[in-house]
Every structure is written in structure tokens, then in C-alpha cells.
Tab-separated table of C-alpha atoms in Angstrom:
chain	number	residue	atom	x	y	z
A	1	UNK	CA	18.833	72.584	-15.931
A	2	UNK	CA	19.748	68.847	-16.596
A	3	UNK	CA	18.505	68.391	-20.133
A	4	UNK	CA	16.539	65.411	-19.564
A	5	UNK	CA	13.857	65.130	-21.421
A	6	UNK	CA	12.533	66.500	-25.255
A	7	UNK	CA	8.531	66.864	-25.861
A	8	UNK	CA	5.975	66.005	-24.166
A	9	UNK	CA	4.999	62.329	-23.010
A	10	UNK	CA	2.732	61.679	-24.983
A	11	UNK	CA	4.743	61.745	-27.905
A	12	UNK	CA	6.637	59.400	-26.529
A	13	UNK	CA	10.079	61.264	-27.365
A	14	UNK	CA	13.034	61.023	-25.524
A	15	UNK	CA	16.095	62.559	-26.720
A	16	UNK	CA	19.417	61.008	-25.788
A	17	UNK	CA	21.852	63.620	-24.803
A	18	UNK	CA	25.687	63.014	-25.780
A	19	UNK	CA	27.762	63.898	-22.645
A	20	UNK	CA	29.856	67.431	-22.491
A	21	UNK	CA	34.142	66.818	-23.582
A	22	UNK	CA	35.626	66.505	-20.159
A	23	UNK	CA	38.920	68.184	-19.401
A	24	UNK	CA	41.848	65.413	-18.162
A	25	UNK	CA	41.589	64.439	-14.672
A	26	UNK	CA	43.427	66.168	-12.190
A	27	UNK	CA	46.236	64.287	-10.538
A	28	UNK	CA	44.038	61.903	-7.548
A	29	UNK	CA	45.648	61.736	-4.133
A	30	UNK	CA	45.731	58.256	-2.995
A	31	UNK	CA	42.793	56.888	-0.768
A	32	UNK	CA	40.292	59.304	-1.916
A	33	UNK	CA	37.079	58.947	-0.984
A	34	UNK	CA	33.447	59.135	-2.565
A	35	UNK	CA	31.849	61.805	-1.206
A	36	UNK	CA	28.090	61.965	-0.105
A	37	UNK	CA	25.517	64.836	-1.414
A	38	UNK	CA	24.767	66.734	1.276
A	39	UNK	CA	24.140	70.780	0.330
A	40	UNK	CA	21.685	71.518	-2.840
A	41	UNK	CA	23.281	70.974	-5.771
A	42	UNK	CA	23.881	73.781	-8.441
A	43	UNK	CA	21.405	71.859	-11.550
A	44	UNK	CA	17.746	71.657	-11.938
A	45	UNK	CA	15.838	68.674	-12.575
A	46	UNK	CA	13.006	67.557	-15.096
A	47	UNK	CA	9.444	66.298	-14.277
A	48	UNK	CA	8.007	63.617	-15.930
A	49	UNK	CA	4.667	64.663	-16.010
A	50	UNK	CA	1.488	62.129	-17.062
A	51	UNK	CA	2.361	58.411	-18.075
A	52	UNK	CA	-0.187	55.981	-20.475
A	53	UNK	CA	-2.213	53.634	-18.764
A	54	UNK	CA	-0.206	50.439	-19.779
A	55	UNK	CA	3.526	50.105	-21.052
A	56	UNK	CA	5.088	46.809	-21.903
A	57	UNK	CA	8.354	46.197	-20.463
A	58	UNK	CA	11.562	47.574	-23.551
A	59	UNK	CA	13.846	44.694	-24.830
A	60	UNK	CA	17.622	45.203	-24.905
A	61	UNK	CA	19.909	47.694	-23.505
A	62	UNK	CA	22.439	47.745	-20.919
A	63	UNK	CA	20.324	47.551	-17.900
A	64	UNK	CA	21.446	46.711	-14.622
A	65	UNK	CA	20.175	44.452	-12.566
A	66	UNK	CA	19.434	45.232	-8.812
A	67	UNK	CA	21.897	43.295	-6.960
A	68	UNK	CA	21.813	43.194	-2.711
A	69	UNK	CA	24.529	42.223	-0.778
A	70	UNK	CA	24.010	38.988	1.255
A	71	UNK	CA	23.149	39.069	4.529
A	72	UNK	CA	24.730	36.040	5.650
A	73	UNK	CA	23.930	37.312	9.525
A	74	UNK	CA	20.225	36.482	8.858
A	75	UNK	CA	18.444	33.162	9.810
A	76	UNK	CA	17.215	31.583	6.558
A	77	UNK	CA	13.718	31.727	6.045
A	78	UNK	CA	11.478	28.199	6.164
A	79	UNK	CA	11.515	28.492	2.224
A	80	UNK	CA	15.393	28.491	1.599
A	81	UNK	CA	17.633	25.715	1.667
A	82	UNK	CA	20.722	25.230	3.381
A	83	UNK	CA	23.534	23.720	1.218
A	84	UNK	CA	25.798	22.542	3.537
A	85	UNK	CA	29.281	23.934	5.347
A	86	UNK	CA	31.601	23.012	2.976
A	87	UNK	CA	33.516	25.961	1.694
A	88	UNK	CA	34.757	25.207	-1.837
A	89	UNK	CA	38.816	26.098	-1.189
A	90	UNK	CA	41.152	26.229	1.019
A	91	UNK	CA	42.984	29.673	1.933
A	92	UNK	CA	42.029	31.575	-1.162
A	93	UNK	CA	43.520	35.020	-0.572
A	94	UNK	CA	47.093	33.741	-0.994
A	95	UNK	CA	45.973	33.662	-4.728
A	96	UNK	CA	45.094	37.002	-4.942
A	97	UNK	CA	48.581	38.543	-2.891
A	98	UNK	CA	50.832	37.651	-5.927
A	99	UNK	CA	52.428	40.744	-7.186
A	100	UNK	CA	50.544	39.739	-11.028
A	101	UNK	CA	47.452	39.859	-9.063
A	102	UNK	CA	47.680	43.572	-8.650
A	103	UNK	CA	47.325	44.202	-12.407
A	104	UNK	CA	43.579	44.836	-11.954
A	105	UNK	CA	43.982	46.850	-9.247
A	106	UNK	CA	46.188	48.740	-11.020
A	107	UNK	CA	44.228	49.127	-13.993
A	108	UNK	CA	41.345	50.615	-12.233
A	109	UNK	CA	43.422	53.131	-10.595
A	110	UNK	CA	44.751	54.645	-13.700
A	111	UNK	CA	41.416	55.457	-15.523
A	112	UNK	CA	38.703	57.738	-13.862
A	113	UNK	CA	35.035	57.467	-13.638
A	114	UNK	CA	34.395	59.610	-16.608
A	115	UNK	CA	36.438	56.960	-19.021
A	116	UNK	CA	33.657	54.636	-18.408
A	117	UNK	CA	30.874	56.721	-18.981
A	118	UNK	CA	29.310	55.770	-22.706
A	119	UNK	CA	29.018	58.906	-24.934
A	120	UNK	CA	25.806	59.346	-25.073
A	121	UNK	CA	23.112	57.637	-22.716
A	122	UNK	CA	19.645	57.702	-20.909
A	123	UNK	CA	19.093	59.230	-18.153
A	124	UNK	CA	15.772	59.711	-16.048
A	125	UNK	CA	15.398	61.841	-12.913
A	126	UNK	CA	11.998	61.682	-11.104
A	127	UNK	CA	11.066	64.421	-8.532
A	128	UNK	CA	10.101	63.379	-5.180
A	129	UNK	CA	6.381	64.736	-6.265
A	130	UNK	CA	6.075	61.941	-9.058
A	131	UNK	CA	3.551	59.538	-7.921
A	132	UNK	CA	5.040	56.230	-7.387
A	133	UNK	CA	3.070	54.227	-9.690
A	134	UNK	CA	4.018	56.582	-12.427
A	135	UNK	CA	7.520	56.504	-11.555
A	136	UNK	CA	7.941	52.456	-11.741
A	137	UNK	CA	5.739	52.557	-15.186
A	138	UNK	CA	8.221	55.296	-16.474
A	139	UNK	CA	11.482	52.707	-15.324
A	140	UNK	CA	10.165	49.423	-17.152
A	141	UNK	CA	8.616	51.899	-20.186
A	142	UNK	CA	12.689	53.163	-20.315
A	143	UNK	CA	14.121	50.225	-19.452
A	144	UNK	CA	16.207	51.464	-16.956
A	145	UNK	CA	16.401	49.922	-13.119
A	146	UNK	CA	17.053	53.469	-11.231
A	147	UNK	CA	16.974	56.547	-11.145
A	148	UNK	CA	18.542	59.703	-9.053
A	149	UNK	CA	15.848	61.882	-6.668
A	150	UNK	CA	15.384	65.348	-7.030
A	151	UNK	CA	13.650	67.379	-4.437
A	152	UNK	CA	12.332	71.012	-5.439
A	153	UNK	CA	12.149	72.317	-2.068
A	154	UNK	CA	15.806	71.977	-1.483
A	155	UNK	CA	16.915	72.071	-5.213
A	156	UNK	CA	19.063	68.869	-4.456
A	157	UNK	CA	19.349	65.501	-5.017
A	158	UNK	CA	18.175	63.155	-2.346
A	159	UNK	CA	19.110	59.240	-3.106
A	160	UNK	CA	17.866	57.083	-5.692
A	161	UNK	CA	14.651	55.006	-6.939
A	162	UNK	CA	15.355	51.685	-7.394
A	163	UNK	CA	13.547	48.162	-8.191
A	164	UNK	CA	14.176	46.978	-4.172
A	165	UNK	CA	12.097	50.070	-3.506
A	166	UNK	CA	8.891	48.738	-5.670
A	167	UNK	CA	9.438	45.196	-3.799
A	168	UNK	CA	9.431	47.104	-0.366
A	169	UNK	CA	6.039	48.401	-1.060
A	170	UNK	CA	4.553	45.091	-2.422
A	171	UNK	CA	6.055	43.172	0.377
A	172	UNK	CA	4.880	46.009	3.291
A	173	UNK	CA	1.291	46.518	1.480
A	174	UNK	CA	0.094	43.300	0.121
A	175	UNK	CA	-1.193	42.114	3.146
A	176	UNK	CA	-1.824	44.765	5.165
A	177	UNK	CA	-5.265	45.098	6.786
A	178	UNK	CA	-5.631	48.236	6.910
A	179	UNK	CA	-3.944	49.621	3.544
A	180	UNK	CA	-5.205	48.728	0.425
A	181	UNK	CA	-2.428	48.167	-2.230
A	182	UNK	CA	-4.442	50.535	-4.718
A	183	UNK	CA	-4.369	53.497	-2.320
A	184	UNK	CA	-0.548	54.045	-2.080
A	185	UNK	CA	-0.174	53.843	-5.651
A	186	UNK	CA	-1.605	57.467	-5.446
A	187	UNK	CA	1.002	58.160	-2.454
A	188	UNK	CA	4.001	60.562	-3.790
A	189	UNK	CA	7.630	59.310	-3.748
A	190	UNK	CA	8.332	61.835	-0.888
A	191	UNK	CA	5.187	60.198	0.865
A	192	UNK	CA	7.260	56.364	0.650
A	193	UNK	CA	10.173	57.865	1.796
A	194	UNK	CA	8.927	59.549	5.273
A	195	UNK	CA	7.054	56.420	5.673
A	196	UNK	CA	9.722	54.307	5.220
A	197	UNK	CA	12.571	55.764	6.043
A	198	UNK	CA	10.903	57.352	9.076
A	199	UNK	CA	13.704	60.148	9.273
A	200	UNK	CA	16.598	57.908	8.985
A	201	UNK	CA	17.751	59.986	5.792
A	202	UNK	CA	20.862	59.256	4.636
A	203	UNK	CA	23.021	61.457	2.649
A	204	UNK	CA	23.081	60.331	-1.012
A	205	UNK	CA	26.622	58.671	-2.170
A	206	UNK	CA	27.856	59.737	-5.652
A	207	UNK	CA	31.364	60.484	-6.949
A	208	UNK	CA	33.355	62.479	-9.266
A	209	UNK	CA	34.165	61.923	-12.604
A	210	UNK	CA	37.538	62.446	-12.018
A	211	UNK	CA	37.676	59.682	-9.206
A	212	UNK	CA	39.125	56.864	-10.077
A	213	UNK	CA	37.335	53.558	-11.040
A	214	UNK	CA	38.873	51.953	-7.915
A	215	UNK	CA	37.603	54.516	-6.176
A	216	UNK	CA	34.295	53.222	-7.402
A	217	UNK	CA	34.253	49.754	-6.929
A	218	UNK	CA	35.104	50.631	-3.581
A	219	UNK	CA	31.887	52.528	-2.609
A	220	UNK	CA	30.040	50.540	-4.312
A	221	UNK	CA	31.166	47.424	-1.864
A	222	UNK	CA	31.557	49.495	1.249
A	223	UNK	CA	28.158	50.996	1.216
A	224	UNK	CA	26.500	47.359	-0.517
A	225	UNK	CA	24.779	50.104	-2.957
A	226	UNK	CA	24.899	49.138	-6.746
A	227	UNK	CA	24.076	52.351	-8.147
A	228	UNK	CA	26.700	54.790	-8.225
A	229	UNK	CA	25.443	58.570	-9.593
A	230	UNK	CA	28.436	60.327	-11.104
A	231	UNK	CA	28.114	64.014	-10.513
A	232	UNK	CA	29.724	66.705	-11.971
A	233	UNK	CA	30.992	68.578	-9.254
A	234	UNK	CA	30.717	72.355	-11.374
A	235	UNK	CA	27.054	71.741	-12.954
A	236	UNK	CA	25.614	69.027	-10.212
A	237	UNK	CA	24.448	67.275	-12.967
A	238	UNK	CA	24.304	64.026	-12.672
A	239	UNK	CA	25.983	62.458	-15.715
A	240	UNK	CA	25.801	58.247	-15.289
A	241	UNK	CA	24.730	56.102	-13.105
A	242	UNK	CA	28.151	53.493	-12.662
A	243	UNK	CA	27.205	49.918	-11.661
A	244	UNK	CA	29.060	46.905	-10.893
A	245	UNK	CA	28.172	45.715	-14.631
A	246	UNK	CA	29.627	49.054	-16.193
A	247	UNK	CA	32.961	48.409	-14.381
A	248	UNK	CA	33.279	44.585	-15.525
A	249	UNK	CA	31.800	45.565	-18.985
A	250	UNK	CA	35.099	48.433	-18.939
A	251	UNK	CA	37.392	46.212	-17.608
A	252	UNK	CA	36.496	42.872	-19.499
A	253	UNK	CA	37.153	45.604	-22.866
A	254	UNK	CA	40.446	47.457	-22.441
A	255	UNK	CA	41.999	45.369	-20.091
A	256	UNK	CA	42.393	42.911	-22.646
A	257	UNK	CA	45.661	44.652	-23.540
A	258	UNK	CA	47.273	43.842	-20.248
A	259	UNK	CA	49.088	40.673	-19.012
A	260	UNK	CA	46.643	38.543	-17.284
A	261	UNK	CA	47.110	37.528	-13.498
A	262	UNK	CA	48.339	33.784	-13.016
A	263	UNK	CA	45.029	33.711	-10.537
A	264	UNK	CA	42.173	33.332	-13.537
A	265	UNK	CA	43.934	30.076	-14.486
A	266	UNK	CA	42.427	28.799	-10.877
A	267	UNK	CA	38.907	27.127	-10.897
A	268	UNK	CA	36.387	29.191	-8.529
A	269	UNK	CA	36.578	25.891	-6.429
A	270	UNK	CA	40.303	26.773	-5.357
A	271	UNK	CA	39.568	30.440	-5.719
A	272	UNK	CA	36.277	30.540	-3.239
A	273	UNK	CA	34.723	33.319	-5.102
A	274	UNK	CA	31.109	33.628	-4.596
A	275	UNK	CA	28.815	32.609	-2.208
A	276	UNK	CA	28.747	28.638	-1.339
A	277	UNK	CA	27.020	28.591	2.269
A	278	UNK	CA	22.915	28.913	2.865
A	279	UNK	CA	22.075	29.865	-0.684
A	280	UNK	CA	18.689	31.368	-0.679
A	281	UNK	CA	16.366	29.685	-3.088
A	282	UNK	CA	12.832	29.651	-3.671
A	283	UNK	CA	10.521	26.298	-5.199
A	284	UNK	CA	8.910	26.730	-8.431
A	285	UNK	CA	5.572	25.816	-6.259
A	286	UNK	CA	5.736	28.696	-4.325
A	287	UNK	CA	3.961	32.031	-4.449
A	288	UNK	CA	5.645	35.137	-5.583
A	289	UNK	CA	4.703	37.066	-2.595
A	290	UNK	CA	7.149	34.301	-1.083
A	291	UNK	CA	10.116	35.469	-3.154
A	292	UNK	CA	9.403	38.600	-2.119
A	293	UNK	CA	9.567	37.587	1.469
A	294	UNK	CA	13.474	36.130	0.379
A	295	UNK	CA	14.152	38.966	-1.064
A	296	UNK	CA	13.388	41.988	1.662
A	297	UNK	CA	14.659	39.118	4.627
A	298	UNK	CA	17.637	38.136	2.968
A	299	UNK	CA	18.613	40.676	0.579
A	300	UNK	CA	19.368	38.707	-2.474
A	301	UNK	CA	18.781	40.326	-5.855
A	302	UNK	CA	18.060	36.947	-7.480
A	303	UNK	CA	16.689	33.363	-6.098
A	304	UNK	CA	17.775	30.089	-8.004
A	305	UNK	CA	13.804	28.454	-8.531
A	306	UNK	CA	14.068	24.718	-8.254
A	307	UNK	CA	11.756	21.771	-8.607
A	308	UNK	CA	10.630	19.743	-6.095
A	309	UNK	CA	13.724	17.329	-6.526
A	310	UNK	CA	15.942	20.468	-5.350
A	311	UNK	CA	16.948	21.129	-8.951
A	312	UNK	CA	17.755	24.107	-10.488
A	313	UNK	CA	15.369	24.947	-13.452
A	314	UNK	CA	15.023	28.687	-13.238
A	315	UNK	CA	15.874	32.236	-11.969
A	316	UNK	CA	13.226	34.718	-10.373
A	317	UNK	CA	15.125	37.773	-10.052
A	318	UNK	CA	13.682	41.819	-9.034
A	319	UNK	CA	13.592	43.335	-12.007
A	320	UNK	CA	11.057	39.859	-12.843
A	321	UNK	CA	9.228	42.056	-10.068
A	322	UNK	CA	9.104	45.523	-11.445
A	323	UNK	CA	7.398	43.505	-14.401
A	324	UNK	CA	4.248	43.583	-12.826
A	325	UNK	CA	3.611	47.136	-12.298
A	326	UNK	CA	3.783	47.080	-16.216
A	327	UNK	CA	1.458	43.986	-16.520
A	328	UNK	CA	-0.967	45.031	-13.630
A	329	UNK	CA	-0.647	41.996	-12.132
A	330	UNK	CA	0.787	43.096	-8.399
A	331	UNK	CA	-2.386	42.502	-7.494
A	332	UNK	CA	-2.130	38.849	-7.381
A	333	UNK	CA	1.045	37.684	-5.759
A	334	UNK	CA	-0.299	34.425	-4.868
A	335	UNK	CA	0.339	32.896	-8.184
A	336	UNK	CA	3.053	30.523	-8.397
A	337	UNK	CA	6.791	31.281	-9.726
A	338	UNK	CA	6.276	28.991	-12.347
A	339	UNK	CA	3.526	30.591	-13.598
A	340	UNK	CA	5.429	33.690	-12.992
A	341	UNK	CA	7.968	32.837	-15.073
A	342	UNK	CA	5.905	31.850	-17.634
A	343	UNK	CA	4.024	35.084	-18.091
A	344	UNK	CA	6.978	37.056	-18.710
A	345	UNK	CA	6.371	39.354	-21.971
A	346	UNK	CA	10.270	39.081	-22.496
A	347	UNK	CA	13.132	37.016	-21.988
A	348	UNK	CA	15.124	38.212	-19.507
A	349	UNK	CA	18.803	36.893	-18.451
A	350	UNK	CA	17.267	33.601	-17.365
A	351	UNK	CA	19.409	31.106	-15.241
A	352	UNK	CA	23.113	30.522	-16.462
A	353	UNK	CA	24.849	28.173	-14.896
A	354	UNK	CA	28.335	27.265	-13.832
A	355	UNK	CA	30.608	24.520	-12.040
A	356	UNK	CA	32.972	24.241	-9.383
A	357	UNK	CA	35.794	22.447	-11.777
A	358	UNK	CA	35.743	26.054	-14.117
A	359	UNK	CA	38.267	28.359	-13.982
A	360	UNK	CA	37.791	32.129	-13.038
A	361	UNK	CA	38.784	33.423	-16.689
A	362	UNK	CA	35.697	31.118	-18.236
A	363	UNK	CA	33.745	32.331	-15.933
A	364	UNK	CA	34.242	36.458	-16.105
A	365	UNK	CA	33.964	36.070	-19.820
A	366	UNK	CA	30.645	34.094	-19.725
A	367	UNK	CA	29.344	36.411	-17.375
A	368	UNK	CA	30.354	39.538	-20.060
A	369	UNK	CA	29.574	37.803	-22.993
A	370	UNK	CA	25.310	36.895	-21.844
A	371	UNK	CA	25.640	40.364	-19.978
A	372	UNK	CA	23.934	38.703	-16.843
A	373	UNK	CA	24.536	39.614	-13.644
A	374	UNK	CA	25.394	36.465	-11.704
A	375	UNK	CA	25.764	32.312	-12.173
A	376	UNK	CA	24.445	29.758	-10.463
A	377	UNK	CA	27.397	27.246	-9.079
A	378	UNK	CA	25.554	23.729	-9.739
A	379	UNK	CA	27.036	20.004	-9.523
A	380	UNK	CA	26.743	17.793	-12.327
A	381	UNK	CA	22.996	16.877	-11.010
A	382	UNK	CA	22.488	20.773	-11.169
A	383	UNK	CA	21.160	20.521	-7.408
A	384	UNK	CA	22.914	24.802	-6.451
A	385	UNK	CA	25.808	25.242	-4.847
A	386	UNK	CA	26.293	28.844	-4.727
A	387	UNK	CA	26.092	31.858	-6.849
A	388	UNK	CA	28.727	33.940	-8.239
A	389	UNK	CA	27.848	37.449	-8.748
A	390	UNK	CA	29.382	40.872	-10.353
A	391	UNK	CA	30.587	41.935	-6.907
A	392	UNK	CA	32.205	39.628	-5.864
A	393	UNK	CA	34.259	39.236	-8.989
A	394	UNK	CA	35.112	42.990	-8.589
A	395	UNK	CA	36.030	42.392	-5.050
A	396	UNK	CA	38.198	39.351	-5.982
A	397	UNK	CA	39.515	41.352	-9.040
A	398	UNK	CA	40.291	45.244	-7.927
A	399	UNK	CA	39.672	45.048	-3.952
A	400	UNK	CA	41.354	41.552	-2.638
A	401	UNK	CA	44.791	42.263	-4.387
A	402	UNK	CA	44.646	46.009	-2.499
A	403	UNK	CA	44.368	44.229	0.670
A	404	UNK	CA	40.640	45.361	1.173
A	405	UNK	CA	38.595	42.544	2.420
A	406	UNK	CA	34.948	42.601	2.523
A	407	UNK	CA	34.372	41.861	5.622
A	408	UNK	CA	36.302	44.364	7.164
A	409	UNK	CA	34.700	47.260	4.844
């Protein structure tokens, strides 16, 4: 059984369990491959079982943010923006073909999944049973952004349940004439997923420890996923969930002690890194149930807010979203951003900003020093230009040099 949880509830316990020695990992053919969870695994899986009426959002820890890929095929919305064509550098990948430029690459070869795991961390498991408003209470109440699904009836796991999910059901509900938002809190998780999926179930994507972290960053960018379980192929426990954030966070650490690729001395204007074209952002005027719209259309895990000069002075993001299943406020998604904003019981990562003339070094340590998840490329009159996230600094970093481009994956 995955030792999960200690007590009951009620007491409020949770007992943080340090992670099993693992034995060195075997030698890794070249080009492996994540594999996807497709027969019952071998481990059991806790319950949570009752949750308090109201829970207030934890402070601190190393959460990760829920981060889509763009969907740059997509017509923008009426609400977004678009900045321009102009691409901010000219013929970028020749920076990233030097043979220093490999040093990343490298690096996250010649550790495994396991070396990035902390030694001791939470985990939470739901089963597909768990009601779904008990389920997003018990992520804010944890402070955690995911977690993996177990299903009893085929004593496996069976994908993940993430913040995009809670928006899915806000954004499909809210509105709906003949659903009332209050009646699918009661719905099960297993209920959500037959409705939404309607049968197009997809085998779950995890990966060994003993995988490599390249082997990581890959899935991770292949399937646009940013929650990676890593499952212990003897047990099938499930012993971390590996984000883009984790990686960086590893990487930024001990690769401090390697010789640094002539590449970070270039600005992200010569580099190209990011995303510079039809930036999706929302106005400060605007509703939430709005964002929400930018969110499910375009996929975006965060939207730049802006005033009515076209100025950045904010950043809504989807964890800001899970926030109101704690504050009971989903109700009402016709409030503005700005008010929003200003409602939130904590301060979250905020907006951090960053210019065109910086170089890719500043920028990967400002992004792992204020442990946020992207910046937002601004002029000098801080009207956005683009946004610079953890992926595609890890595809820049670890995927470019391999010869792995993102639009071909």
C-alpha cells in the first residue's frame, strides 16, 4: 500500500514519508523512452475520506504551477491582443549547435530521475470515488497543484488531477442552463472523467526512476504535460511528481559546477526564447469567467492583466483559480480581475518582469531565485512583449542542443 496518509482528517495529520535508498541506476540505452501505465499496477492507494467545510489556501512550498503549452494554431479570442510579427532574433538555433552548448544536454543525461527526487516529500493520491469538490479543497488545503488517480476497480493508476481540470468544470458549468454549478460538485472524479473525456482515455505517462532527466524533459515537451509521476517500476508506487520547475530547480543547483555554454551570454532578443507573437492577455476590467475563457481556448497557464493603456500591471494565473474553491467564491465569476486579484488571501508569484536587452543567464537565475514559473518580456513602457516560461528554457537548454525541436515533437 502507498503509505500516504497518517490519522484521520480531522486531525489534520499528514505524515511526510522519506523516500526508500535506491540502488544505482542501471546502465540506460540511448533514446529510451517514457513509458505509459497501461496494466494495474502492483501498489494500493489511500482514500482521503471527509474534508472541513472551509480551508484557506497553505503559504510556501515548492508548488508547481500549471503551465499549458501554447496553442499558437488557435485564433485569438476578442479579449487578447495581438503584439505584432516581429520575432525578436534572427536564426537563433545556430546559438544553441555550438559544441559548449551541449553541456546541458549532457548534464541531464548523466543523472536519473531519482537524483532529483527530494528526500522526503508530499504526496496525495485521490481515488476516482473522491468527490470533486473534496478533491480540489484537499489540493489548495496541501498546497499541492496535482495529484496521480487511482481507480479501485482496476487497482491502477489512471492519469492525474490537476488545476486545468477545476477550470474545465467552471468554464463548461458556469453557464450552463441546464446544470447548476452546485450539483456537480457532488459528481465523483470518475463521473468528470466519462463526461469529459467521453471514452477518449488515454494511457497515463510516467517514467522510471532510473530514466534519465533528459529523458524527462523530453516527455514532458512531447506530450505538453507538466506533471511527470515517477513510478517505481517493482512497488508501482508512485514516488514524485517531476515538473518542469524540479528540473530547472536541479539543474540551476549542481550544474553550477560545470563550464557554462558561451549561449547564456546572449540576450533572449538574439536568442528568441519564449513566446513573442499573439500573447494572450486579459484587461484588469474584465470578468474572471473571461480568463477562464483564455485559458481553456488558448491554453495558457498564466495571462499578463493590463490596464486600459495596454500596460502590464498584473498576472492572473490557474492556480489564482483553484483559489476559489477554497474561498467559495466560484460562484461569482463575473467579478472583475482586479478585484480578483485583490481578494487573494496570499501572495502568490505575482508578475515579474523582464526585457528584451537581458541576457539568458540573468534571466534563468531570476526565474530560480523568485521560484516563479514564467516572465513577462515588457519594453521600457512595460506595454508585453512575450513571455518566457520554464519550458521553453528547458527546451532551449537540454532539447535544442540534442537537435530536438519543438515543433517537430
Amino acid at each position: 500500500m502507498l503509505p500516504l496518509w497518517s490519522g484521520e482528517w480531522g486531525g489534520g495529520v499528514y505524515e511526510e514519508q522519506p523516500l526508500p535508498q535506491h540502488p544505482p541506476a542501471p546502465p540506460r540505452q540511448e533514446g529510451a523512452e517514457t513509458r505509459q501505465l497501461s496494466s494495474p499496477a502492483r501498489a494500493g492507494a489511500g482514500l482521503l475520506a471527509g474534508f472541513p467545510e472551509a480551508l484557506s489556501p497553505k503559504e510556501g512550498g515548492e508548488e508547481e504551477e500549471e503551465e499549458e503549452e501554447e496553442d499558437r494554431q488557435r485564433s485569438p479570442r476578442p479579449v487578447t491582443f495581438t503584439l505584432g510579427n516581429e520575432v525578436l532574433g534572427l536564426s537563433p538555433e545556430t546559438e544553441f549547435q555550438s559544441p559548449d552548448a551541449e553541456v546541458y544536454m549532457h548534464f541531464m543525461r548523466s543523472h536519473c530521475c531519482y537524483d532529483a527526487i527530494p528526500t522526503s516529500c508530499k504526496l496525495v493520491v485521490f481515488d476516482t470515488s473522491l468527490e470533486i469538490k473534496k478533491a480540489f479543497v484537499a489540493l489548495v488545503a496541501n498546497g499541492v497543484r496535482a495529484a496521480p488517480l487511482w481507480d479501485s476497480k482496476t487497482q491502477s493508476f489512471v492519469g492525474m488531477l490537476t488545476i486545468t481540470d477545476f477550470i474545465n468544470i467552471l468554464h463548461r458549468y458556469y453557464r450552463s442552463p441546464l446544470v447548476q454549478i452546485y450539483e456537480v460538485e457532488e459528481h465523483k472524479i470518475e463521473t468528470w472523467r466519462e463526461v469529459y473525456l467521453q471514452g477518449s482515455f488515454k494511457p497515463l505517462v510516467y517514467i522510471s526512476p532510473s530514466n534519465s532527466l533528459f529523458d524527462a524533459v523530453y516527455s514532458l515537451i512531447k506530450h505538453k504535460i507538466h506533471r511527470l509521476p515517477v513510478i517505481e517500476p517493482i512497488s508501482g508506487n508512485v514516488l514524485h511528481i517531476l515538473t518542469h520547475k524540479r528540473i530547472l530547480k536541479f539543474l540551476h543547483i549542481f550544474g553550477s559546477t560545470i563550464p557554462k555554454p558561451h549561449f547564456l551570454k546572449k540576450t533572449v532578443q538574439e536568442l528568441c526564447v519564449g513566446t513573442f507573437r499573439d500573447v494572450a492577455v486579459v484587461p484588469e476590467s474584465a470578468p474572471i469567467y473571461t480568463a477562464l475563457e483564455i485559458f481553456v481556448d488558448r491554453r495558457v497557464s498564466a495571462l499578463p492583466v493590463v490596464n486600459d493603456a495596454g500596460q502590464v500591471v498584473g498576472l492572473y494565473s490557474r492556480f489564482d483559480v483553484i483559489h476559489l474553491a477554497a474561498q467559495k467564491t466560484y460562484n461569482n465569476l463575473d467579478i472583475s480581475v482586479r478585484e480578483a486579484l485583490r481578494q487573494r488571501t496570499v501572495c502568490l508569484e505575482g508578475v515579474l518582469t523582464c526585457y528584451p536587452h537581458e541576457t539568458m543567464e540573468d534571466i534563468i537565475d531570476r526565474i530560480a531565485k523568485e521560484q516563479v514559473h514564467r516572465l513577462v518580456l515588457v519594453d521600457e513602457n512595460q506595454y508585453p512583449r512575450g513571455i518566457i516560461s520554464l519550458s521553453d528554457i528547458l527546451q532551449a537548454l537540454v532539447l535544442t542542443p540534442a537537435g530536438i525541436d519543438r515543433s517537430s515533437l
